Every structure is written in C-alpha cells, then in structure tokens.
mmCIF file with all atom_site columns, C-alpha atoms and ligand atoms in Angstrom:
data_model
loop_
_atom_site.group_PDB
_atom_site.id
_atom_site.type_symbol
_atom_site.label_atom_id
_atom_site.label_alt_id
_atom_site.label_comp_id
_atom_site.label_asym_id
_atom_site.label_entity_id
_atom_site.label_seq_id
_atom_site.pdbx_PDB_ins_code
_atom_site.Cartn_x
_atom_site.Cartn_y
_atom_site.Cartn_z
_atom_site.occupancy
_atom_site.B_iso_or_equiv
_atom_site.pdbx_formal_charge
_atom_site.auth_seq_id
_atom_site.auth_comp_id
_atom_site.auth_asym_id
_atom_site.auth_atom_id
_atom_site.pdbx_PDB_model_num
ATOM   1   C CA  . UNK A 1 1   ? -1.432 45.421 -12.318 1.00 64.00 ? 1   UNK A CA  1
ATOM   2   C CA  . UNK A 1 2   ? -2.274 48.098 -9.722  1.00 88.00 ? 2   UNK A CA  1
ATOM   3   C CA  . UNK A 1 3   ? -5.617 46.500 -8.886  1.00 94.00 ? 3   UNK A CA  1
ATOM   4   C CA  . UNK A 1 4   ? -3.929 43.095 -8.725  1.00 97.00 ? 4   UNK A CA  1
ATOM   5   C CA  . UNK A 1 5   ? -1.359 44.512 -6.293  1.00 98.00 ? 5   UNK A CA  1
ATOM   6   C CA  . UNK A 1 6   ? -4.182 45.952 -4.183  1.00 98.00 ? 6   UNK A CA  1
ATOM   7   C CA  . UNK A 1 7   ? -5.902 42.592 -4.094  1.00 98.00 ? 7   UNK A CA  1
ATOM   8   C CA  . UNK A 1 8   ? -2.659 40.884 -3.076  1.00 98.00 ? 8   UNK A CA  1
ATOM   9   C CA  . UNK A 1 9   ? -2.099 43.496 -0.360  1.00 98.00 ? 9   UNK A CA  1
ATOM   10  C CA  . UNK A 1 10  ? -5.599 43.024 1.003   1.00 98.00 ? 10  UNK A CA  1
ATOM   11  C CA  . UNK A 1 11  ? -5.081 39.257 1.144   1.00 98.00 ? 11  UNK A CA  1
ATOM   12  C CA  . UNK A 1 12  ? -2.130 39.585 3.538   1.00 98.00 ? 12  UNK A CA  1
ATOM   13  C CA  . UNK A 1 13  ? -3.372 38.673 7.030   1.00 98.00 ? 13  UNK A CA  1
ATOM   14  C CA  . UNK A 1 14  ? -1.939 40.401 10.097  1.00 98.00 ? 14  UNK A CA  1
ATOM   15  C CA  . UNK A 1 15  ? -1.211 38.098 13.030  1.00 98.00 ? 15  UNK A CA  1
ATOM   16  C CA  . UNK A 1 16  ? -0.290 40.108 16.146  1.00 97.00 ? 16  UNK A CA  1
ATOM   17  C CA  . UNK A 1 17  ? 2.314  38.729 18.541  1.00 96.00 ? 17  UNK A CA  1
ATOM   18  C CA  . UNK A 1 18  ? 3.462  35.856 16.306  1.00 96.00 ? 18  UNK A CA  1
ATOM   19  C CA  . UNK A 1 19  ? 5.895  34.131 16.669  1.00 93.00 ? 19  UNK A CA  1
ATOM   20  C CA  . UNK A 1 20  ? 6.594  36.217 19.757  1.00 92.00 ? 20  UNK A CA  1
ATOM   21  C CA  . UNK A 1 21  ? 5.127  39.244 21.545  1.00 94.00 ? 21  UNK A CA  1
ATOM   22  C CA  . UNK A 1 22  ? 5.553  42.548 19.692  1.00 93.00 ? 22  UNK A CA  1
ATOM   23  C CA  . UNK A 1 23  ? 5.885  41.046 16.184  1.00 93.00 ? 23  UNK A CA  1
ATOM   24  C CA  . UNK A 1 24  ? 3.087  41.735 13.690  1.00 96.00 ? 24  UNK A CA  1
ATOM   25  C CA  . UNK A 1 25  ? 3.401  38.718 11.418  1.00 97.00 ? 25  UNK A CA  1
ATOM   26  C CA  . UNK A 1 26  ? 2.369  39.142 7.779   1.00 98.00 ? 26  UNK A CA  1
ATOM   27  C CA  . UNK A 1 27  ? 0.672  35.860 6.895   1.00 98.00 ? 27  UNK A CA  1
ATOM   28  C CA  . UNK A 1 28  ? 0.811  35.153 3.161   1.00 98.00 ? 28  UNK A CA  1
ATOM   29  C CA  . UNK A 1 29  ? -1.138 31.859 3.271   1.00 98.00 ? 29  UNK A CA  1
ATOM   30  C CA  . UNK A 1 30  ? -4.385 33.590 2.127   1.00 98.00 ? 30  UNK A CA  1
ATOM   31  C CA  . UNK A 1 31  ? -2.492 34.542 -1.060  1.00 98.00 ? 31  UNK A CA  1
ATOM   32  C CA  . UNK A 1 32  ? -1.514 30.915 -1.637  1.00 98.00 ? 32  UNK A CA  1
ATOM   33  C CA  . UNK A 1 33  ? -5.029 29.777 -0.840  1.00 98.00 ? 33  UNK A CA  1
ATOM   34  C CA  . UNK A 1 34  ? -6.625 31.690 -3.730  1.00 98.00 ? 34  UNK A CA  1
ATOM   35  C CA  . UNK A 1 35  ? -5.601 30.517 -7.204  1.00 98.00 ? 35  UNK A CA  1
ATOM   36  C CA  . UNK A 1 36  ? -6.112 33.874 -8.941  1.00 98.00 ? 36  UNK A CA  1
ATOM   37  C CA  . UNK A 1 37  ? -4.294 35.877 -6.258  1.00 98.00 ? 37  UNK A CA  1
ATOM   38  C CA  . UNK A 1 38  ? -1.430 33.358 -6.119  1.00 98.00 ? 38  UNK A CA  1
ATOM   39  C CA  . UNK A 1 39  ? -1.094 33.564 -9.912  1.00 98.00 ? 39  UNK A CA  1
ATOM   40  C CA  . UNK A 1 40  ? -0.998 37.371 -9.757  1.00 98.00 ? 40  UNK A CA  1
ATOM   41  C CA  . UNK A 1 41  ? 1.667  37.284 -7.043  1.00 98.00 ? 41  UNK A CA  1
ATOM   42  C CA  . UNK A 1 42  ? 3.856  34.875 -9.035  1.00 98.00 ? 42  UNK A CA  1
ATOM   43  C CA  . UNK A 1 43  ? 3.239  36.932 -12.188 1.00 98.00 ? 43  UNK A CA  1
ATOM   44  C CA  . UNK A 1 44  ? 4.789  39.985 -10.481 1.00 98.00 ? 44  UNK A CA  1
ATOM   45  C CA  . UNK A 1 45  ? 8.098  38.104 -10.235 1.00 98.00 ? 45  UNK A CA  1
ATOM   46  C CA  . UNK A 1 46  ? 7.815  36.523 -13.682 1.00 98.00 ? 46  UNK A CA  1
ATOM   47  C CA  . UNK A 1 47  ? 7.187  39.808 -15.502 1.00 98.00 ? 47  UNK A CA  1
ATOM   48  C CA  . UNK A 1 48  ? 10.098 41.727 -13.950 1.00 98.00 ? 48  UNK A CA  1
ATOM   49  C CA  . UNK A 1 49  ? 12.525 38.876 -14.547 1.00 98.00 ? 49  UNK A CA  1
ATOM   50  C CA  . UNK A 1 50  ? 11.701 38.432 -18.234 1.00 97.00 ? 50  UNK A CA  1
ATOM   51  C CA  . UNK A 1 51  ? 13.896 41.396 -19.098 1.00 92.00 ? 51  UNK A CA  1
ATOM   52  C CA  . UNK A 1 52  ? 16.802 40.734 -16.736 1.00 97.00 ? 52  UNK A CA  1
ATOM   53  C CA  . UNK A 1 53  ? 18.540 37.959 -18.670 1.00 97.00 ? 53  UNK A CA  1
ATOM   54  C CA  . UNK A 1 54  ? 19.004 35.788 -15.597 1.00 98.00 ? 54  UNK A CA  1
ATOM   55  C CA  . UNK A 1 55  ? 20.166 32.178 -15.433 1.00 98.00 ? 55  UNK A CA  1
ATOM   56  C CA  . UNK A 1 56  ? 18.670 31.146 -12.089 1.00 98.00 ? 56  UNK A CA  1
ATOM   57  C CA  . UNK A 1 57  ? 16.382 32.180 -9.281  1.00 99.00 ? 57  UNK A CA  1
ATOM   58  C CA  . UNK A 1 58  ? 17.602 31.731 -5.709  1.00 99.00 ? 58  UNK A CA  1
ATOM   59  C CA  . UNK A 1 59  ? 14.870 31.393 -3.065  1.00 98.00 ? 59  UNK A CA  1
ATOM   60  C CA  . UNK A 1 60  ? 15.162 31.773 0.691   1.00 98.00 ? 60  UNK A CA  1
ATOM   61  C CA  . UNK A 1 61  ? 13.855 29.061 3.071   1.00 98.00 ? 61  UNK A CA  1
ATOM   62  C CA  . UNK A 1 62  ? 10.919 28.629 3.294   1.00 98.00 ? 62  UNK A CA  1
ATOM   63  C CA  . UNK A 1 63  ? 8.397  31.106 1.877   1.00 98.00 ? 63  UNK A CA  1
ATOM   64  C CA  . UNK A 1 64  ? 10.872 32.297 -0.760  1.00 98.00 ? 64  UNK A CA  1
ATOM   65  C CA  . UNK A 1 65  ? 10.559 28.804 -2.258  1.00 98.00 ? 65  UNK A CA  1
ATOM   66  C CA  . UNK A 1 66  ? 6.845  29.244 -2.913  1.00 98.00 ? 66  UNK A CA  1
ATOM   67  C CA  . UNK A 1 67  ? 7.192  32.305 -5.131  1.00 98.00 ? 67  UNK A CA  1
ATOM   68  C CA  . UNK A 1 68  ? 10.754 31.710 -6.359  1.00 99.00 ? 68  UNK A CA  1
ATOM   69  C CA  . UNK A 1 69  ? 10.193 28.157 -7.578  1.00 99.00 ? 69  UNK A CA  1
ATOM   70  C CA  . UNK A 1 70  ? 6.896  29.052 -9.253  1.00 98.00 ? 70  UNK A CA  1
ATOM   71  C CA  . UNK A 1 71  ? 8.542  31.986 -11.068 1.00 98.00 ? 71  UNK A CA  1
ATOM   72  C CA  . UNK A 1 72  ? 11.542 29.862 -12.122 1.00 98.00 ? 72  UNK A CA  1
ATOM   73  C CA  . UNK A 1 73  ? 9.160  27.232 -13.518 1.00 98.00 ? 73  UNK A CA  1
ATOM   74  C CA  . UNK A 1 74  ? 7.264  29.860 -15.508 1.00 98.00 ? 74  UNK A CA  1
ATOM   75  C CA  . UNK A 1 75  ? 10.504 31.332 -16.852 1.00 98.00 ? 75  UNK A CA  1
ATOM   76  C CA  . UNK A 1 76  ? 11.989 27.916 -17.641 1.00 98.00 ? 76  UNK A CA  1
ATOM   77  C CA  . UNK A 1 77  ? 15.137 28.555 -15.590 1.00 98.00 ? 77  UNK A CA  1
ATOM   78  C CA  . UNK A 1 78  ? 16.754 26.756 -12.656 1.00 98.00 ? 78  UNK A CA  1
ATOM   79  C CA  . UNK A 1 79  ? 15.845 27.253 -9.014  1.00 99.00 ? 79  UNK A CA  1
ATOM   80  C CA  . UNK A 1 80  ? 18.358 27.238 -6.146  1.00 99.00 ? 80  UNK A CA  1
ATOM   81  C CA  . UNK A 1 81  ? 17.251 26.849 -2.501  1.00 99.00 ? 81  UNK A CA  1
ATOM   82  C CA  . UNK A 1 82  ? 19.092 28.637 0.293   1.00 98.00 ? 82  UNK A CA  1
ATOM   83  C CA  . UNK A 1 83  ? 18.219 26.674 3.416   1.00 98.00 ? 83  UNK A CA  1
ATOM   84  C CA  . UNK A 1 84  ? 18.574 26.891 7.146   1.00 97.00 ? 84  UNK A CA  1
ATOM   85  C CA  . UNK A 1 85  ? 21.549 25.025 8.552   1.00 97.00 ? 85  UNK A CA  1
ATOM   86  C CA  . UNK A 1 86  ? 21.602 21.244 8.290   1.00 98.00 ? 86  UNK A CA  1
ATOM   87  C CA  . UNK A 1 87  ? 18.936 20.758 5.605   1.00 98.00 ? 87  UNK A CA  1
ATOM   88  C CA  . UNK A 1 88  ? 20.988 20.560 2.404   1.00 98.00 ? 88  UNK A CA  1
ATOM   89  C CA  . UNK A 1 89  ? 22.459 17.090 1.767   1.00 98.00 ? 89  UNK A CA  1
ATOM   90  C CA  . UNK A 1 90  ? 25.479 17.855 -0.469  1.00 98.00 ? 90  UNK A CA  1
ATOM   91  C CA  . UNK A 1 91  ? 28.598 19.956 0.227   1.00 98.00 ? 91  UNK A CA  1
ATOM   92  C CA  . UNK A 1 92  ? 27.559 23.427 1.350   1.00 98.00 ? 92  UNK A CA  1
ATOM   93  C CA  . UNK A 1 93  ? 28.839 26.935 1.974   1.00 98.00 ? 93  UNK A CA  1
ATOM   94  C CA  . UNK A 1 94  ? 27.440 28.634 5.085   1.00 98.00 ? 94  UNK A CA  1
ATOM   95  C CA  . UNK A 1 95  ? 27.024 32.138 6.409   1.00 98.00 ? 95  UNK A CA  1
ATOM   96  C CA  . UNK A 1 96  ? 25.996 32.964 9.985   1.00 97.00 ? 96  UNK A CA  1
ATOM   97  C CA  . UNK A 1 97  ? 24.288 36.206 10.920  1.00 95.00 ? 97  UNK A CA  1
ATOM   98  C CA  . UNK A 1 98  ? 22.724 37.857 13.953  1.00 92.00 ? 98  UNK A CA  1
ATOM   99  C CA  . UNK A 1 99  ? 19.024 37.846 14.647  1.00 84.00 ? 99  UNK A CA  1
ATOM   100 C CA  . UNK A 1 100 ? 17.230 39.957 17.211  1.00 72.00 ? 100 UNK A CA  1
ATOM   101 C CA  . UNK A 1 101 ? 17.871 37.109 19.638  1.00 73.00 ? 101 UNK A CA  1
ATOM   102 C CA  . UNK A 1 102 ? 20.824 34.826 18.885  1.00 83.00 ? 102 UNK A CA  1
ATOM   103 C CA  . UNK A 1 103 ? 22.258 33.669 15.579  1.00 93.00 ? 103 UNK A CA  1
ATOM   104 C CA  . UNK A 1 104 ? 21.114 31.931 12.408  1.00 96.00 ? 104 UNK A CA  1
ATOM   105 C CA  . UNK A 1 105 ? 23.014 30.126 9.670   1.00 98.00 ? 105 UNK A CA  1
ATOM   106 C CA  . UNK A 1 106 ? 21.984 29.732 6.034   1.00 98.00 ? 106 UNK A CA  1
ATOM   107 C CA  . UNK A 1 107 ? 23.512 27.372 3.496   1.00 98.00 ? 107 UNK A CA  1
ATOM   108 C CA  . UNK A 1 108 ? 23.763 26.816 -0.251  1.00 98.00 ? 108 UNK A CA  1
ATOM   109 C CA  . UNK A 1 109 ? 25.071 23.851 -2.247  1.00 98.00 ? 109 UNK A CA  1
ATOM   110 C CA  . UNK A 1 110 ? 28.546 24.774 -3.423  1.00 98.00 ? 110 UNK A CA  1
ATOM   111 C CA  . UNK A 1 111 ? 27.794 23.775 -7.035  1.00 98.00 ? 111 UNK A CA  1
ATOM   112 C CA  . UNK A 1 112 ? 24.280 25.265 -7.242  1.00 98.00 ? 112 UNK A CA  1
ATOM   113 C CA  . UNK A 1 113 ? 25.412 28.342 -9.173  1.00 98.00 ? 113 UNK A CA  1
ATOM   114 C CA  . UNK A 1 114 ? 28.161 28.255 -11.800 1.00 97.00 ? 114 UNK A CA  1
ATOM   115 C CA  . UNK A 1 115 ? 30.703 31.087 -11.554 1.00 97.00 ? 115 UNK A CA  1
ATOM   116 C CA  . UNK A 1 116 ? 29.412 34.090 -13.512 1.00 98.00 ? 116 UNK A CA  1
ATOM   117 C CA  . UNK A 1 117 ? 25.794 32.972 -13.629 1.00 98.00 ? 117 UNK A CA  1
ATOM   118 C CA  . UNK A 1 118 ? 23.314 35.817 -13.262 1.00 98.00 ? 118 UNK A CA  1
ATOM   119 C CA  . UNK A 1 119 ? 20.856 35.229 -10.442 1.00 98.00 ? 119 UNK A CA  1
ATOM   120 C CA  . UNK A 1 120 ? 17.976 36.972 -8.724  1.00 99.00 ? 120 UNK A CA  1
ATOM   121 C CA  . UNK A 1 121 ? 17.230 36.441 -5.029  1.00 99.00 ? 121 UNK A CA  1
ATOM   122 C CA  . UNK A 1 122 ? 13.571 36.059 -4.023  1.00 99.00 ? 122 UNK A CA  1
ATOM   123 C CA  . UNK A 1 123 ? 11.845 36.000 -0.642  1.00 98.00 ? 123 UNK A CA  1
ATOM   124 C CA  . UNK A 1 124 ? 8.289  36.637 0.488   1.00 98.00 ? 124 UNK A CA  1
ATOM   125 C CA  . UNK A 1 125 ? 9.144  39.513 2.805   1.00 98.00 ? 125 UNK A CA  1
ATOM   126 C CA  . UNK A 1 126 ? 11.947 41.987 3.534   1.00 98.00 ? 126 UNK A CA  1
ATOM   127 C CA  . UNK A 1 127 ? 12.092 42.908 7.210   1.00 96.00 ? 127 UNK A CA  1
ATOM   128 C CA  . UNK A 1 128 ? 15.488 43.906 8.681   1.00 95.00 ? 128 UNK A CA  1
ATOM   129 C CA  . UNK A 1 129 ? 17.299 42.504 5.637   1.00 97.00 ? 129 UNK A CA  1
ATOM   130 C CA  . UNK A 1 130 ? 19.609 40.267 7.687   1.00 97.00 ? 130 UNK A CA  1
ATOM   131 C CA  . UNK A 1 131 ? 18.511 37.076 5.967   1.00 97.00 ? 131 UNK A CA  1
ATOM   132 C CA  . UNK A 1 132 ? 18.717 38.475 2.446   1.00 98.00 ? 132 UNK A CA  1
ATOM   133 C CA  . UNK A 1 133 ? 22.105 40.024 3.219   1.00 98.00 ? 133 UNK A CA  1
ATOM   134 C CA  . UNK A 1 134 ? 23.438 36.628 4.386   1.00 98.00 ? 134 UNK A CA  1
ATOM   135 C CA  . UNK A 1 135 ? 21.957 35.024 1.264   1.00 98.00 ? 135 UNK A CA  1
ATOM   136 C CA  . UNK A 1 136 ? 23.658 37.608 -0.956  1.00 98.00 ? 136 UNK A CA  1
ATOM   137 C CA  . UNK A 1 137 ? 26.994 36.757 0.680   1.00 98.00 ? 137 UNK A CA  1
ATOM   138 C CA  . UNK A 1 138 ? 26.435 33.062 -0.122  1.00 98.00 ? 138 UNK A CA  1
ATOM   139 C CA  . UNK A 1 139 ? 25.680 33.897 -3.764  1.00 98.00 ? 139 UNK A CA  1
ATOM   140 C CA  . UNK A 1 140 ? 28.896 35.932 -3.976  1.00 98.00 ? 140 UNK A CA  1
ATOM   141 C CA  . UNK A 1 141 ? 30.883 33.144 -2.324  1.00 97.00 ? 141 UNK A CA  1
ATOM   142 C CA  . UNK A 1 142 ? 29.904 30.576 -4.937  1.00 98.00 ? 142 UNK A CA  1
ATOM   143 C CA  . UNK A 1 143 ? 30.654 33.035 -7.757  1.00 98.00 ? 143 UNK A CA  1
ATOM   144 C CA  . UNK A 1 144 ? 27.135 34.058 -8.760  1.00 98.00 ? 144 UNK A CA  1
ATOM   145 C CA  . UNK A 1 145 ? 26.322 37.535 -10.024 1.00 98.00 ? 145 UNK A CA  1
ATOM   146 C CA  . UNK A 1 146 ? 23.458 38.927 -7.943  1.00 98.00 ? 146 UNK A CA  1
ATOM   147 C CA  . UNK A 1 147 ? 21.451 41.016 -10.390 1.00 98.00 ? 147 UNK A CA  1
ATOM   148 C CA  . UNK A 1 148 ? 18.594 42.010 -8.068  1.00 98.00 ? 148 UNK A CA  1
ATOM   149 C CA  . UNK A 1 149 ? 16.797 41.084 -4.859  1.00 99.00 ? 149 UNK A CA  1
ATOM   150 C CA  . UNK A 1 150 ? 13.002 40.829 -4.989  1.00 99.00 ? 150 UNK A CA  1
ATOM   151 C CA  . UNK A 1 151 ? 10.356 40.629 -2.279  1.00 98.00 ? 151 UNK A CA  1
ATOM   152 C CA  . UNK A 1 152 ? 6.601  40.369 -2.496  1.00 98.00 ? 152 UNK A CA  1
ATOM   153 C CA  . UNK A 1 153 ? 6.317  42.460 0.697   1.00 98.00 ? 153 UNK A CA  1
ATOM   154 C CA  . UNK A 1 154 ? 8.600  45.131 2.161   1.00 98.00 ? 154 UNK A CA  1
ATOM   155 C CA  . UNK A 1 155 ? 8.215  46.345 5.749   1.00 98.00 ? 155 UNK A CA  1
ATOM   156 C CA  . UNK A 1 156 ? 9.578  49.814 5.035   1.00 98.00 ? 156 UNK A CA  1
ATOM   157 C CA  . UNK A 1 157 ? 9.854  50.960 8.658   1.00 97.00 ? 157 UNK A CA  1
ATOM   158 C CA  . UNK A 1 158 ? 12.536 48.303 9.323   1.00 96.00 ? 158 UNK A CA  1
ATOM   159 C CA  . UNK A 1 159 ? 14.793 49.791 6.611   1.00 97.00 ? 159 UNK A CA  1
ATOM   160 C CA  . UNK A 1 160 ? 16.149 46.431 5.425   1.00 97.00 ? 160 UNK A CA  1
ATOM   161 C CA  . UNK A 1 161 ? 16.605 47.996 1.995   1.00 98.00 ? 161 UNK A CA  1
ATOM   162 C CA  . UNK A 1 162 ? 19.537 50.096 3.224   1.00 98.00 ? 162 UNK A CA  1
ATOM   163 C CA  . UNK A 1 163 ? 21.421 46.931 4.229   1.00 97.00 ? 163 UNK A CA  1
ATOM   164 C CA  . UNK A 1 164 ? 20.921 45.210 0.868   1.00 98.00 ? 164 UNK A CA  1
ATOM   165 C CA  . UNK A 1 165 ? 21.257 48.100 -1.589  1.00 98.00 ? 165 UNK A CA  1
ATOM   166 C CA  . UNK A 1 166 ? 25.062 48.338 -1.350  1.00 97.00 ? 166 UNK A CA  1
ATOM   167 C CA  . UNK A 1 167 ? 25.132 44.717 -2.701  1.00 95.00 ? 167 UNK A CA  1
ATOM   168 C CA  . UNK A 1 168 ? 22.277 44.723 -5.203  1.00 98.00 ? 168 UNK A CA  1
ATOM   169 C CA  . UNK A 1 169 ? 19.125 46.612 -6.187  1.00 98.00 ? 169 UNK A CA  1
ATOM   170 C CA  . UNK A 1 170 ? 16.023 45.910 -4.085  1.00 98.00 ? 170 UNK A CA  1
ATOM   171 C CA  . UNK A 1 171 ? 12.576 45.551 -5.628  1.00 98.00 ? 171 UNK A CA  1
ATOM   172 C CA  . UNK A 1 172 ? 9.350  45.009 -3.712  1.00 98.00 ? 172 UNK A CA  1
ATOM   173 C CA  . UNK A 1 173 ? 5.795  44.799 -4.974  1.00 98.00 ? 173 UNK A CA  1
ATOM   174 C CA  . UNK A 1 174 ? 3.752  45.729 -1.918  1.00 98.00 ? 174 UNK A CA  1
ATOM   175 C CA  . UNK A 1 175 ? 4.802  47.803 1.073   1.00 98.00 ? 175 UNK A CA  1
ATOM   176 C CA  . UNK A 1 176 ? 3.598  48.317 4.617   1.00 98.00 ? 176 UNK A CA  1
HETATM 177 P P1  . AMP B 2 .   ? 14.788 39.733 7.975   1.00 64.19 ? 201 AMP B P1  1
HETATM 178 O O1  . AMP B 2 .   ? 16.051 38.909 7.959   1.00 64.19 ? 201 AMP B O1  1
HETATM 179 O O2  . AMP B 2 .   ? 14.595 40.486 9.252   1.00 64.19 ? 201 AMP B O2  1
HETATM 180 O O3  . AMP B 2 .   ? 14.647 40.607 6.750   1.00 64.19 ? 201 AMP B O3  1
HETATM 181 O O4  . AMP B 2 .   ? 13.589 38.702 7.965   1.00 64.19 ? 201 AMP B O4  1
HETATM 182 C C1  . AMP B 2 .   ? 13.218 38.149 6.799   1.00 64.19 ? 201 AMP B C1  1
HETATM 183 C C2  . AMP B 2 .   ? 12.670 36.743 6.941   1.00 64.19 ? 201 AMP B C2  1
HETATM 184 O O5  . AMP B 2 .   ? 11.868 36.548 8.114   1.00 64.19 ? 201 AMP B O5  1
HETATM 185 C C3  . AMP B 2 .   ? 11.805 36.450 5.762   1.00 64.19 ? 201 AMP B C3  1
HETATM 186 O O6  . AMP B 2 .   ? 12.131 35.149 5.299   1.00 64.19 ? 201 AMP B O6  1
HETATM 187 C C4  . AMP B 2 .   ? 10.393 36.551 6.274   1.00 64.19 ? 201 AMP B C4  1
HETATM 188 O O7  . AMP B 2 .   ? 9.634  35.493 5.770   1.00 64.19 ? 201 AMP B O7  1
HETATM 189 C C5  . AMP B 2 .   ? 10.491 36.467 7.788   1.00 64.19 ? 201 AMP B C5  1
HETATM 190 N N1  . AMP B 2 .   ? 9.827  37.586 8.491   1.00 64.19 ? 201 AMP B N1  1
HETATM 191 C C6  . AMP B 2 .   ? 10.430 38.557 9.208   1.00 64.19 ? 201 AMP B C6  1
HETATM 192 N N2  . AMP B 2 .   ? 9.554  39.403 9.757   1.00 64.19 ? 201 AMP B N2  1
HETATM 193 C C7  . AMP B 2 .   ? 8.328  38.975 9.363   1.00 64.19 ? 201 AMP B C7  1
HETATM 194 C C8  . AMP B 2 .   ? 6.984  39.444 9.579   1.00 64.19 ? 201 AMP B C8  1
HETATM 195 N N3  . AMP B 2 .   ? 6.722  40.525 10.318  1.00 64.19 ? 201 AMP B N3  1
HETATM 196 N N4  . AMP B 2 .   ? 5.985  38.761 8.992   1.00 64.19 ? 201 AMP B N4  1
HETATM 197 C C9  . AMP B 2 .   ? 6.237  37.669 8.235   1.00 64.19 ? 201 AMP B C9  1
HETATM 198 N N5  . AMP B 2 .   ? 7.469  37.173 8.000   1.00 64.19 ? 201 AMP B N5  1
HETATM 199 C C10 . AMP B 2 .   ? 8.511  37.812 8.551   1.00 64.19 ? 201 AMP B C10 1
#
C-alpha cells in the first residue's frame, strides 16, 4: 500500500493561486483520470471501513462524493450526500459556519440517517476542518453516530485535525 500511496501523492497536482491568490489548490483530477490510481485511492477508504461495522458513508459536496460514493458502492452500504445550501430537494437540516471570507451553509436530508446508525464522513481533503466540523454537527443533529472522519489528503499545517478530533477520530491517507 505504501507504494500505492506514493503514486497517489505524486498524482496530486498543485495549482498556485486557485481559486484566489495565496491558495495552493490540491487538484485531485489526475487521480480520477487514471483508472489504477483512482482504484487505489478508493481502496484506501474501502479497506479501513471493512472493519468499522458502519451502516452508511456520508460524503461532503462535491469531491467527497467521488470517493465516498465509490467506497459505499464497494462496501454495499448506503451513501448520504451533504450538500451546499439549496441543492437538496427534500426537508433538510442546515448548519452555517465561517469561512476565511464570509459564511457557508451545508445541508443534509433529515431522514438520510436513522437514529443510531453508524456513519463515516468522507471528503477529499482536510484543510481548516470547518467544513467537516459543520458536517459532523449535521450528522449529530439527525441522530447518526459519527464513527470516524476520513480524508484522502490532509494539509497538516492548517491543523484542521484539532477542530475535528474532539468530535470523532480523524484518518488521512496522504499528508502535505
Ligand atoms: P476546510 O473546511 O478548510 O477544511 O476545507 C475543506 C474543503 O475545501 C474540502 O471540501 C476541500 O475539497 C476544499 N479545499 C480547501 N482547501 C483546499 C486546497 N488547498 N486544495 C483543494 N481543496 C481544498
């Protein structure tokens, strides 16, 4: 797995100053673009979740859907999308949180997780942790049990882990 992780890491493309000056964007589309590397990335999530006895995977809009839905399919369990405000058609619960500039709101369908169901939260990348923290609040609000949060990539210097760890364990596969 170590060489697979190295290959995944090398496939991540740095885009300076996207979407705004000063941000070094980690572009994961080269991972998606290569069948073997995409399979290895999804396999990371599948393997760790085999032993966790979970009922559902929750993915964060939008790149969390790519890995989360693929892993849920492989595990034969349900997938729950957490989306940006205004995208989910049925009755939702919402949580708003602060971004570097302004505010964002994320939503979940109120019936997407049955009370007591064990879920894992997946996103492509952990930066400041604000988004995953808001998502973990939504999971709690609908009665889900958040077993773990999982990220393909962790930007360690932003220390998002320290925001999430009081709520749930944090696992990442590659780190910058
Ligand atoms: P945060 O709430 O700061 O942890 O940001 C996490 C979300 O923003 C994730 O859904 C990421 O996809 C995206 N994101 C934040 N920073 C970056 C970055 N430098 N490169 C790529 N995606 C990022």
